[in-house]
Short mmCIF file of C-alpha atoms in Angstrom, two decimals:
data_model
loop_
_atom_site.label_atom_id
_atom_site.label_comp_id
_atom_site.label_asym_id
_atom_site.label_seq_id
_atom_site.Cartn_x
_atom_site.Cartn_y
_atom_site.Cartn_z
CA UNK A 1 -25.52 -37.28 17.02
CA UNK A 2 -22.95 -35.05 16.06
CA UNK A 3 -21.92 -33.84 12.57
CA UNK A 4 -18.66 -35.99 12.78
CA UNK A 5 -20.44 -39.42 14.48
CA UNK A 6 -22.96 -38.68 11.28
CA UNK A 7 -20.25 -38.34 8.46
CA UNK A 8 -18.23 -41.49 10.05
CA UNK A 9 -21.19 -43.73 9.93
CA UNK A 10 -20.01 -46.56 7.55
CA UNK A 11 -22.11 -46.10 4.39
CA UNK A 12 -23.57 -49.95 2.90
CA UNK A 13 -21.90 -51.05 0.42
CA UNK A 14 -24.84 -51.73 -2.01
CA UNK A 15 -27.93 -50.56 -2.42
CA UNK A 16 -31.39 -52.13 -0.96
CA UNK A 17 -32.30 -53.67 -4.67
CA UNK A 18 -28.59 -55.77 -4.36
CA UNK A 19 -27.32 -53.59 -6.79
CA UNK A 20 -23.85 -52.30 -6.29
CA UNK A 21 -23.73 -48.35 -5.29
CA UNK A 22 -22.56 -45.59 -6.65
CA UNK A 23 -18.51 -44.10 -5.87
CA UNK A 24 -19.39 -40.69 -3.40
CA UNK A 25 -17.14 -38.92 -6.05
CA UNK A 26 -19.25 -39.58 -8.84
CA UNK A 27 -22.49 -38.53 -6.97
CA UNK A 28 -20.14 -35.02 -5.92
CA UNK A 29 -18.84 -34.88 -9.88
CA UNK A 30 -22.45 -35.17 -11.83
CA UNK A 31 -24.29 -31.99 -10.90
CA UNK A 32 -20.71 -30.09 -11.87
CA UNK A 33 -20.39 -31.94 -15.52
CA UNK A 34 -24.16 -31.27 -16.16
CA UNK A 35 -23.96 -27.74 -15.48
CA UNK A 36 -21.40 -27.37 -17.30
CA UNK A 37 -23.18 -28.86 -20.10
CA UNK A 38 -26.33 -27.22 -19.45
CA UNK A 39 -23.95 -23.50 -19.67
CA UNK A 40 -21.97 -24.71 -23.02
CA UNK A 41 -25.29 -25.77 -24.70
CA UNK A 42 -26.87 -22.59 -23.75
CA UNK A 43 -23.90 -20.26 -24.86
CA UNK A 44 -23.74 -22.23 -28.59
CA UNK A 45 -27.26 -21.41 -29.27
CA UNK A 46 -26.62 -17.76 -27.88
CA UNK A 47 -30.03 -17.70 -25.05
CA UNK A 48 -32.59 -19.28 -26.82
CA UNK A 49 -35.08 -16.86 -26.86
CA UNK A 50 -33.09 -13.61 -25.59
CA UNK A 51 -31.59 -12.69 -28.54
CA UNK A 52 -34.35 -9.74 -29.20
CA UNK A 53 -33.41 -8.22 -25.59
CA UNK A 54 -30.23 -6.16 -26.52
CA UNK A 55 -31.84 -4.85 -29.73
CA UNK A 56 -31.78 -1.11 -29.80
CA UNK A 57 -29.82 -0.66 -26.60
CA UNK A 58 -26.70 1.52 -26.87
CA UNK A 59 -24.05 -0.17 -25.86
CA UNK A 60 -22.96 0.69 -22.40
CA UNK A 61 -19.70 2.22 -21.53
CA UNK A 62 -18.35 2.74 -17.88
CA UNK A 63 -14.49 3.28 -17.96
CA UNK A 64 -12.26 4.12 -14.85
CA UNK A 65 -8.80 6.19 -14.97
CA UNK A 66 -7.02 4.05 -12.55
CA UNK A 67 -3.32 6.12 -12.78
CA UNK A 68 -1.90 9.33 -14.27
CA UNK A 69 2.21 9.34 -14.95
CA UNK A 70 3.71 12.40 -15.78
CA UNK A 71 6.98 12.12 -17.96
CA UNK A 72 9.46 14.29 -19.81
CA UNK A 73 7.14 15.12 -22.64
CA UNK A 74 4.46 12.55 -22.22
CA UNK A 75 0.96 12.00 -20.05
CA UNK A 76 0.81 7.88 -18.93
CA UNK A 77 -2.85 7.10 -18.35
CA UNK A 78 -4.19 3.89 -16.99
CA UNK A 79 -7.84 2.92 -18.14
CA UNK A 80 -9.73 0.04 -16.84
CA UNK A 81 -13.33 -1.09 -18.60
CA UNK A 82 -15.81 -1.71 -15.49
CA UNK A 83 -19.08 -2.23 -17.97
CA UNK A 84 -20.38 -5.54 -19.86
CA UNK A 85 -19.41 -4.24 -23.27
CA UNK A 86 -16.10 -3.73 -25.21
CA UNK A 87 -14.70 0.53 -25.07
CA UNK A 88 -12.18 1.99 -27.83
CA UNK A 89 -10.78 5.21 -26.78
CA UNK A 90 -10.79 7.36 -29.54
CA UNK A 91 -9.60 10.89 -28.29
CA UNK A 92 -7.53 12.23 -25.28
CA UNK A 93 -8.08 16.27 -24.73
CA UNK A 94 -5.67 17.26 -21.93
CA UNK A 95 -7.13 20.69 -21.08
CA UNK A 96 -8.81 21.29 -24.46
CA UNK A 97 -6.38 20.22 -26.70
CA UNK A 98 -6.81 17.03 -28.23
CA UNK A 99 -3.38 15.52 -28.45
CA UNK A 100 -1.92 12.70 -30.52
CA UNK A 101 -1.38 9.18 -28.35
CA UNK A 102 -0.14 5.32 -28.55
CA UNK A 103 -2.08 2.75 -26.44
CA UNK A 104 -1.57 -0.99 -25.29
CA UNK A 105 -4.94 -2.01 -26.52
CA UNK A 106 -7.42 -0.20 -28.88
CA UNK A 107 -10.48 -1.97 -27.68
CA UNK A 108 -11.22 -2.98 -24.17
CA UNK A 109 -12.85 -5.63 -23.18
CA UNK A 110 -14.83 -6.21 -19.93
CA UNK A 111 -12.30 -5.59 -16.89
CA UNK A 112 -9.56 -4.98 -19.42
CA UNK A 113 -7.38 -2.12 -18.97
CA UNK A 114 -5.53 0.00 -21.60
CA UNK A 115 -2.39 2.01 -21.43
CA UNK A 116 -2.66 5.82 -23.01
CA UNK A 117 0.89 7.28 -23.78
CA UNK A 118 -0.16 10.91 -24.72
CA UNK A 119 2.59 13.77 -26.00
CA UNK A 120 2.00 16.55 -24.26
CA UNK A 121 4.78 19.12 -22.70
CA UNK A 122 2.84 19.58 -19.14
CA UNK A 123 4.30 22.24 -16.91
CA UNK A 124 5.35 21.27 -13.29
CA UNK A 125 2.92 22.24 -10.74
CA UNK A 126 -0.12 23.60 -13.87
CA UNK A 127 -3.28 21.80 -12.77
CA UNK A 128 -5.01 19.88 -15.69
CA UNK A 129 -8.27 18.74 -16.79
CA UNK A 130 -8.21 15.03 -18.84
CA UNK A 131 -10.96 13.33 -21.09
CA UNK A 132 -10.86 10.41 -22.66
CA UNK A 133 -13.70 10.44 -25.83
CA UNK A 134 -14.69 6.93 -26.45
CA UNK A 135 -15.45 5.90 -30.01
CA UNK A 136 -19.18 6.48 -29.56
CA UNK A 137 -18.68 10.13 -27.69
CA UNK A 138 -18.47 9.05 -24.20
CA UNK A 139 -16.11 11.00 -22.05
CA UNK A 140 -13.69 9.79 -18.95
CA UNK A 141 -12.96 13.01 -16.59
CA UNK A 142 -9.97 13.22 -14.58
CA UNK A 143 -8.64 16.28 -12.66
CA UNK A 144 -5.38 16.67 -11.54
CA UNK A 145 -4.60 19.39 -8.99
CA UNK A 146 -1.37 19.81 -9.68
CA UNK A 147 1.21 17.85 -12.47
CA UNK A 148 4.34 16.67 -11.04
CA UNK A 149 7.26 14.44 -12.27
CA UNK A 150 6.44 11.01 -12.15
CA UNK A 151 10.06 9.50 -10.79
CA UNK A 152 11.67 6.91 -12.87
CA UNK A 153 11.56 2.94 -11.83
CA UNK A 154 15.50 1.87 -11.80
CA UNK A 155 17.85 0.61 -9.68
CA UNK A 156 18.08 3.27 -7.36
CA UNK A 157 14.01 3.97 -7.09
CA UNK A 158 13.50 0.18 -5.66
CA UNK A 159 16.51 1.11 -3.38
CA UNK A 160 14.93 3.92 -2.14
CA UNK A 161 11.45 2.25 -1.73
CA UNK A 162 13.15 -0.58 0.45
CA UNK A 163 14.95 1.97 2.32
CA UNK A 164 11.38 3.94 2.94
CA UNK A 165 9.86 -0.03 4.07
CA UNK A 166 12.91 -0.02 6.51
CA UNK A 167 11.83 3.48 7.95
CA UNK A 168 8.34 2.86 7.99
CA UNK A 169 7.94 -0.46 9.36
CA UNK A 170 11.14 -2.32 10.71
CA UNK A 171 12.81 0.41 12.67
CA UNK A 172 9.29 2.18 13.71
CA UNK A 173 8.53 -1.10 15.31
CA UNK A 174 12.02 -2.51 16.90
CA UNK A 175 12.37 1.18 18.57
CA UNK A 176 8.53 0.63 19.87
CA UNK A 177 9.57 -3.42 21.08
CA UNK A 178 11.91 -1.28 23.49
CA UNK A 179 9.50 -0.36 25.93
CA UNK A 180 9.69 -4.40 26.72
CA UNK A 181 11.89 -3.88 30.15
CA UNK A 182 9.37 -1.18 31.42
CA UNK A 183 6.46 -3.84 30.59
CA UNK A 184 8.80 -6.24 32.59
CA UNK A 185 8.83 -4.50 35.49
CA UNK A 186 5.26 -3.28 35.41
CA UNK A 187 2.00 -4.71 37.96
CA UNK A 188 -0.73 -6.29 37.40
CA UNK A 189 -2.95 -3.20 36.99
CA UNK A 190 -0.42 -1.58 34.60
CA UNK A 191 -0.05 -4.70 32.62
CA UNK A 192 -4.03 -4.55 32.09
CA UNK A 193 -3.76 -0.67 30.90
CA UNK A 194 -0.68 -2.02 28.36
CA UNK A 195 -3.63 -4.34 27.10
CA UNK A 196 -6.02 -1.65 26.58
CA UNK A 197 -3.36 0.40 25.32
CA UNK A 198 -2.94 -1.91 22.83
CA UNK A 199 -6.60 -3.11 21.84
CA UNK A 200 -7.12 0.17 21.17
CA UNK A 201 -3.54 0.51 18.48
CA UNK A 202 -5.34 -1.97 16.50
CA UNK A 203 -9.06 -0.73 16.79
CA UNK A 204 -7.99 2.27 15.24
CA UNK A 205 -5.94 0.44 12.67
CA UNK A 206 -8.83 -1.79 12.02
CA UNK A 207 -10.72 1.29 11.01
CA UNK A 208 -8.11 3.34 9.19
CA UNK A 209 -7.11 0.44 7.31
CA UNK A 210 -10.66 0.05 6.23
CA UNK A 211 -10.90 3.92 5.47
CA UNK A 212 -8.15 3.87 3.08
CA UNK A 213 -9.18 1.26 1.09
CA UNK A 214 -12.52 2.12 0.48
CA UNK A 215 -11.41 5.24 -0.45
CA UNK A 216 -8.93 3.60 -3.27
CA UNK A 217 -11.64 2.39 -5.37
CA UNK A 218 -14.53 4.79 -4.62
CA UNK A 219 -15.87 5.23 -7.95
CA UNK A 220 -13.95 2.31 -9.31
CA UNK A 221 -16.63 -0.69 -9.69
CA UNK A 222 -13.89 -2.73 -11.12
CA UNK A 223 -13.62 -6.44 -9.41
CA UNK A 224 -15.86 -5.57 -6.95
CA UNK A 225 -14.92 -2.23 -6.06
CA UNK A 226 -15.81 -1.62 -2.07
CA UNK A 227 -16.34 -5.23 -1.53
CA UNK A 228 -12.85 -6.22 -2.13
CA UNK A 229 -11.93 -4.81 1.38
CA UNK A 230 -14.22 -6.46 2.98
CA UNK A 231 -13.42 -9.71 1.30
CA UNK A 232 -9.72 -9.34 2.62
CA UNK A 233 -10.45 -8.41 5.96
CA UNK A 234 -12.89 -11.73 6.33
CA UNK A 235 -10.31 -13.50 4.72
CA UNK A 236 -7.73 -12.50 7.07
CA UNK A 237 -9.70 -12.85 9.86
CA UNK A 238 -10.75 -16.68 8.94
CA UNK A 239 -6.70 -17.85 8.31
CA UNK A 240 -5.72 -15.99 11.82
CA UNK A 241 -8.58 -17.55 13.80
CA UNK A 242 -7.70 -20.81 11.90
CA UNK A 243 -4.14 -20.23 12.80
CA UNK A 244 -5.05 -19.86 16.13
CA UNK A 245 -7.13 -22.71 16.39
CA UNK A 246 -4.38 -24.97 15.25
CA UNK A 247 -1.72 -23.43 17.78
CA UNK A 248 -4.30 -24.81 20.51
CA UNK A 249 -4.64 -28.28 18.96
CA UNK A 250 -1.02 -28.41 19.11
CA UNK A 251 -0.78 -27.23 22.82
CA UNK A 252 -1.22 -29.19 26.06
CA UNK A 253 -4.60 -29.20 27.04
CA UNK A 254 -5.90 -26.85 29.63
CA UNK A 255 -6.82 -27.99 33.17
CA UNK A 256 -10.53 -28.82 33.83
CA UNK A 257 -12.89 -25.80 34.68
CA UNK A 258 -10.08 -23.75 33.32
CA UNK A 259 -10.51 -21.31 29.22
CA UNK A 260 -7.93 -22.43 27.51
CA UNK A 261 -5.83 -19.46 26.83
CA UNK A 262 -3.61 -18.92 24.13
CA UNK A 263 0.11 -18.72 25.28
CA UNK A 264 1.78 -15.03 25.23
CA UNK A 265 4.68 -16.21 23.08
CA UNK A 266 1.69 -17.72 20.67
CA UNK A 267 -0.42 -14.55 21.33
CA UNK A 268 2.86 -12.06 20.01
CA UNK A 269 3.44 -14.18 16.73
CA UNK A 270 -0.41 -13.51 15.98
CA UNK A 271 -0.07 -10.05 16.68
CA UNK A 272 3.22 -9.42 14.97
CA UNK A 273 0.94 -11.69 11.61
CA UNK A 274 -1.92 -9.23 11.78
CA UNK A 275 0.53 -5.72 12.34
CA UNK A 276 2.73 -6.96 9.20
CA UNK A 277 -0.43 -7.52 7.34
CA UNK A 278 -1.56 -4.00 8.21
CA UNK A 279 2.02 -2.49 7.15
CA UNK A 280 2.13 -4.70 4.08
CA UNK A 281 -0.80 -2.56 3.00
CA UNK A 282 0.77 0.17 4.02
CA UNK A 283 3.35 0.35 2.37
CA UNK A 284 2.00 -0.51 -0.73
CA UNK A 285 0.14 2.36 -0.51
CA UNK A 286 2.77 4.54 0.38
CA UNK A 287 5.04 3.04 -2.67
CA UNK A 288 2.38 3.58 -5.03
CA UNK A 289 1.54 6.98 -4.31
CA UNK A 290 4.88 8.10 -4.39
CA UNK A 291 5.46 6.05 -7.84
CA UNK A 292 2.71 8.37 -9.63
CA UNK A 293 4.28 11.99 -7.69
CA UNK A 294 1.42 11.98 -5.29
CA UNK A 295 3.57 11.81 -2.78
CA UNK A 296 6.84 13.76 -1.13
CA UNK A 297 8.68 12.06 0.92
CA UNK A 298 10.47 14.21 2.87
CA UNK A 299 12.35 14.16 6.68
CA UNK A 300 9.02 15.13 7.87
CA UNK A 301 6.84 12.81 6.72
CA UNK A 302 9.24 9.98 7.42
CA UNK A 303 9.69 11.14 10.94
CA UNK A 304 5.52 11.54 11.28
CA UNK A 305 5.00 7.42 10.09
CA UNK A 306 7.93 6.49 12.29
CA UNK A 307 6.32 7.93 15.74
CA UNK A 308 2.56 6.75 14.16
CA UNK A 309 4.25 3.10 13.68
CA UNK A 310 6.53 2.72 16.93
CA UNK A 311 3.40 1.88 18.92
CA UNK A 312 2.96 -1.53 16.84
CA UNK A 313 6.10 -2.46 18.83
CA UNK A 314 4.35 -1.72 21.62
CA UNK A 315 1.44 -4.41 20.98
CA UNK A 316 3.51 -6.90 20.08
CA UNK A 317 5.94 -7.27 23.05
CA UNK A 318 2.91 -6.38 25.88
CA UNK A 319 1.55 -10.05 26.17
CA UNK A 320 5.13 -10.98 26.89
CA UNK A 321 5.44 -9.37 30.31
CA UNK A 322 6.28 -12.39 31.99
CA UNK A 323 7.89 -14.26 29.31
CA UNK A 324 12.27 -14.39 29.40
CA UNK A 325 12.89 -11.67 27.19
CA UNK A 326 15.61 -13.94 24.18
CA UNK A 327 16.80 -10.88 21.76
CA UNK A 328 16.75 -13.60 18.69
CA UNK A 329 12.70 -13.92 19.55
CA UNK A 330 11.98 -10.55 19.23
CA UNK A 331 14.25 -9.64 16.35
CA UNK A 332 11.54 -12.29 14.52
CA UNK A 333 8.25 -10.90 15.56
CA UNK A 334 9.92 -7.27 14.80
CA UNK A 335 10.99 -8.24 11.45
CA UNK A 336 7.27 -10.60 10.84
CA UNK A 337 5.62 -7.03 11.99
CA UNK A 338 7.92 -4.49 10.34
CA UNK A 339 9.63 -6.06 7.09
CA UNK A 340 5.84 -6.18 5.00
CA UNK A 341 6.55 -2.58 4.68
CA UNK A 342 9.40 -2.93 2.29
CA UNK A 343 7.51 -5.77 0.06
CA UNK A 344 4.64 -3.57 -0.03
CA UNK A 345 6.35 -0.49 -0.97
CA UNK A 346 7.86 -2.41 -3.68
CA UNK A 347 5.12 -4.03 -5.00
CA UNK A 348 3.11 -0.82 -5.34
CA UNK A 349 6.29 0.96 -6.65
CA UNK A 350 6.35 -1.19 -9.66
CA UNK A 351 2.58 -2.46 -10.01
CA UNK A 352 0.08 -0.36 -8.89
CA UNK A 353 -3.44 -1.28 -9.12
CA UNK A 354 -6.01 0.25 -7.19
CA UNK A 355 -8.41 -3.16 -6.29
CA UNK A 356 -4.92 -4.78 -5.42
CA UNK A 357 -4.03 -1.66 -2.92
CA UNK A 358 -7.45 -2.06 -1.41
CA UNK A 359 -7.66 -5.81 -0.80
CA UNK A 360 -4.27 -5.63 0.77
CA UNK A 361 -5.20 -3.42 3.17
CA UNK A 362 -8.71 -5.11 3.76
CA UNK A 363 -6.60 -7.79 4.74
CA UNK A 364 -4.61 -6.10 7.04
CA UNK A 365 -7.71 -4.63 8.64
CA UNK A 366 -9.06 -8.51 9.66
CA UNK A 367 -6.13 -9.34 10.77
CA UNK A 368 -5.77 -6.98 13.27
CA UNK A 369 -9.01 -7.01 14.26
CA UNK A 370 -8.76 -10.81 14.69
CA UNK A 371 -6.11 -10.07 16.92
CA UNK A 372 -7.18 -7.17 18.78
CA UNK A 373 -10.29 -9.71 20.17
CA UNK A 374 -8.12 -12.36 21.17
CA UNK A 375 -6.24 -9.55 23.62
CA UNK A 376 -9.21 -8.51 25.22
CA UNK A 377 -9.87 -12.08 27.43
CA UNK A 378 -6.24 -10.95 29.00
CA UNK A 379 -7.98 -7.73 30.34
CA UNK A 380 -10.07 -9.48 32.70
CA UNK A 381 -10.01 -8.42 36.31
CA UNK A 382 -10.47 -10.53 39.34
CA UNK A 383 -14.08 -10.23 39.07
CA UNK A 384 -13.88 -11.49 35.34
CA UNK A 385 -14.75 -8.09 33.86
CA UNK A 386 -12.96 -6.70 30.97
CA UNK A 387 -14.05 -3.32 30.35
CA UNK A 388 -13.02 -2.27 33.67
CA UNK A 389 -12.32 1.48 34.04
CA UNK A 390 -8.38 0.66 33.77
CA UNK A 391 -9.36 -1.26 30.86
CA UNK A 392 -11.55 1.25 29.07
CA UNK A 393 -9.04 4.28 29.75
CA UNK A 394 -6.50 2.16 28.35
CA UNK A 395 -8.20 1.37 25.22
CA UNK A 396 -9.30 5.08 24.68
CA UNK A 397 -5.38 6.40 25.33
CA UNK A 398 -4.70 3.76 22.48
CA UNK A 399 -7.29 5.33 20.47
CA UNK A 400 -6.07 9.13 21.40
CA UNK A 401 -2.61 8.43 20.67
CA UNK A 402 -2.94 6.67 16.82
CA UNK A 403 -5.42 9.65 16.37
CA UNK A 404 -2.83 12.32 17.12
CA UNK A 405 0.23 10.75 15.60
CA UNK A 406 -1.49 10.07 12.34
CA UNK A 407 -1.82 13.70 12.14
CA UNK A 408 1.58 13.56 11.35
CA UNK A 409 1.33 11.70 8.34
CA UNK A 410 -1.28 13.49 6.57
CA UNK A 411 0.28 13.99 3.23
#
């Protein structure tokens, strides 16, 4: 008997004894309400019994500088309390010299975060060595290699960081979507390389994306630190396999003997989903780290994400080989792949947060690793094998060529 025949079996509508049963919500509400009491009793009469544990114990302090904003005359710093107990910062020395400073909070609770407004006159490009002292003589490092001019959130700085989404991520992939009459026009064989081509776009993206934001809170134990990016990349991956499993409910069945197989137009949508995931991530972390001067943007740089992105266009219109090529279709999955880009740069223009930063790219990472298995059924050859030596060689020249234009955007 299956799970569903078990759960549909009509349940009696009193018990043996004649009396009258209970409702199914009550039986799922009780164990809740009694924990709950069992927690609230517990907490009034502060852990019967425990109260001797913490005696003598220092209290312990484990504080994370999460940003560093240099302004005309002042040092921004961004503290976040990672430990159990409250923190007060005390002192800031900015390369031994203690210097005067406002903050948002004077104590810090657990996961709490303070904002440090020190007056200091930095010099442009001097590196500098930061401590915060905590009230009990604990110190915060941070280094910074070299102080540059934080640039100031108007008008014009969320202009620029949706024109930067637009370079990044919508033109990068419409000018990659163009390769869609050569995909047209190309065999069987080709077609399979195309696939590879693009299995191995998102491999690589899989992996950078999980790269990058493991290395945004190394060090930072803060909600989770590491595990965050893992949480959004299973989470991703659940809603686009749950996505995908609802497009085939909604789909006429396949014939008997015959894998049902999503359709290319359904395939595109789910890889446009999983690429604008990837560049919503992105760009967040390209608007953030040019929000706090670790980052210039200059013709270069631009140019180097717009060759490393163009290939996204690339994945998205290859399962549509033999689909009627409508302009107003692929303006949509261009714009679901490429337009992320400007949200994200926004949103980590304006509100950076490091855990934020590394979830969204853990998210990006499942999705297009969700997506990059659902391509590789298409690779199958006659004989029903997908690695094929077409296949593989297409997969590594996917690999080879994210590899070498990411080069360009080392920054």
């Amino acid at each position: 008997m299956s799970i569903d025949e078990k759960t549909n079996t009509p349940t009696p509508a009193a018990a043996p004894d004649g009396r009258p049963s209970m409702p199914r919500w009550l039986l799922g509400l009780g164990p809740v309400v009694l924990i709950a009491v069992l927690m609230a009793v517990f907490a009034l009469l502060n852990g019967p019994g425990l109260a001797k544990l913490g005696e003598g114990a220092p209290p312990k302090e484990e504080v994370t500088i999460e940003d560093v904003r240099f302004l005309p005359g002042q040092i921004q710093i961004t503290a976040r309390n990672e430990g159990p107990d409250p923190v007060a910062i005390a002192q800031v020395n900015v390369s031994d010299y203690y210097a005067s400073f406002t903050q948002s909070r004077d104590t810090m609770a657990p996961l709490e975060a303070t904002t440090l407004t020190v007056n200091y006159h930095w010099v442009d490009g001097d590196p500098y060595e930061i401590a915060l002292l905590t009230s009990i003589g604990g110190k915060i490092p941070a280094t910074v290699d070299a102080a540059a001019p934080s640039p100031e959130r108007g008008t014009s700085f969320f202009g620029l960081m949706t024109l930067l989404g637009i370079y990044v991520g919508v033109i990068p992939v419409a000018l990659g979507m163009l390769w869609m009459p050569f995909i047209r026009r190309s065999s069987a064989s080709w077609i399979r390389l195309l696939l590879g081509v693009t299995v191995g776009l998102l491999a690589f993206l899989t992996v950078d994306a999980t790269l990058e934001g493991m290395e945004l809170v190394a060090g930072n134990g803060a909600f989770g630190g590491p595990l965050v990016v893992f949480l959004g990349a299973f989470a991703a991956y659940l809603v686009l396999e749950a996505t995908d499993a609802w497009m085939r409910g909604h789909q006429e069945p396949a014939p008997a003997g015959t894998p049902a197989v999503l359709p290319p137009r359904k395939l595109a949508l789910l890889i446009a989903i999983g690429i604008g995931l990837h560049n919503l991530g992105e760009g967040l972390a390209i608007g953030s780290a040019y929000a706090v001067g670790s980052l210039a943007l200059g013709a270069t740089l631009i140019v180097g994400f717009a060759i490393h992105n163009t290939t996204e266009g690339l994945a998205i219109v290859t399962p549509l080989a033999k689909e009627p090529a409508r302009l107003g279709r692929l303006a949509v999955l261009g714009l679901i792949a490429g337009a992320p880009a400007i949200a994200g740069a926004l949103i980590g223009a304006s509100v950076y947060q490091p855990t934020l930063a590394a979830f969204l790219l853990g998210l990006g990472a499942g999705a297009v690793a969700q997506v990059a298995l659902k391509i590789l059924p298409l690779m199958k050859d006659h004989a029903g094998k997908i690695l094929t030596p077409l296949g593989s060689a297409g997969i590594i020249l996917g690999l080879a060529t994210m590899f070498l234009t990411g080069l360009l955007v080392q920054a």
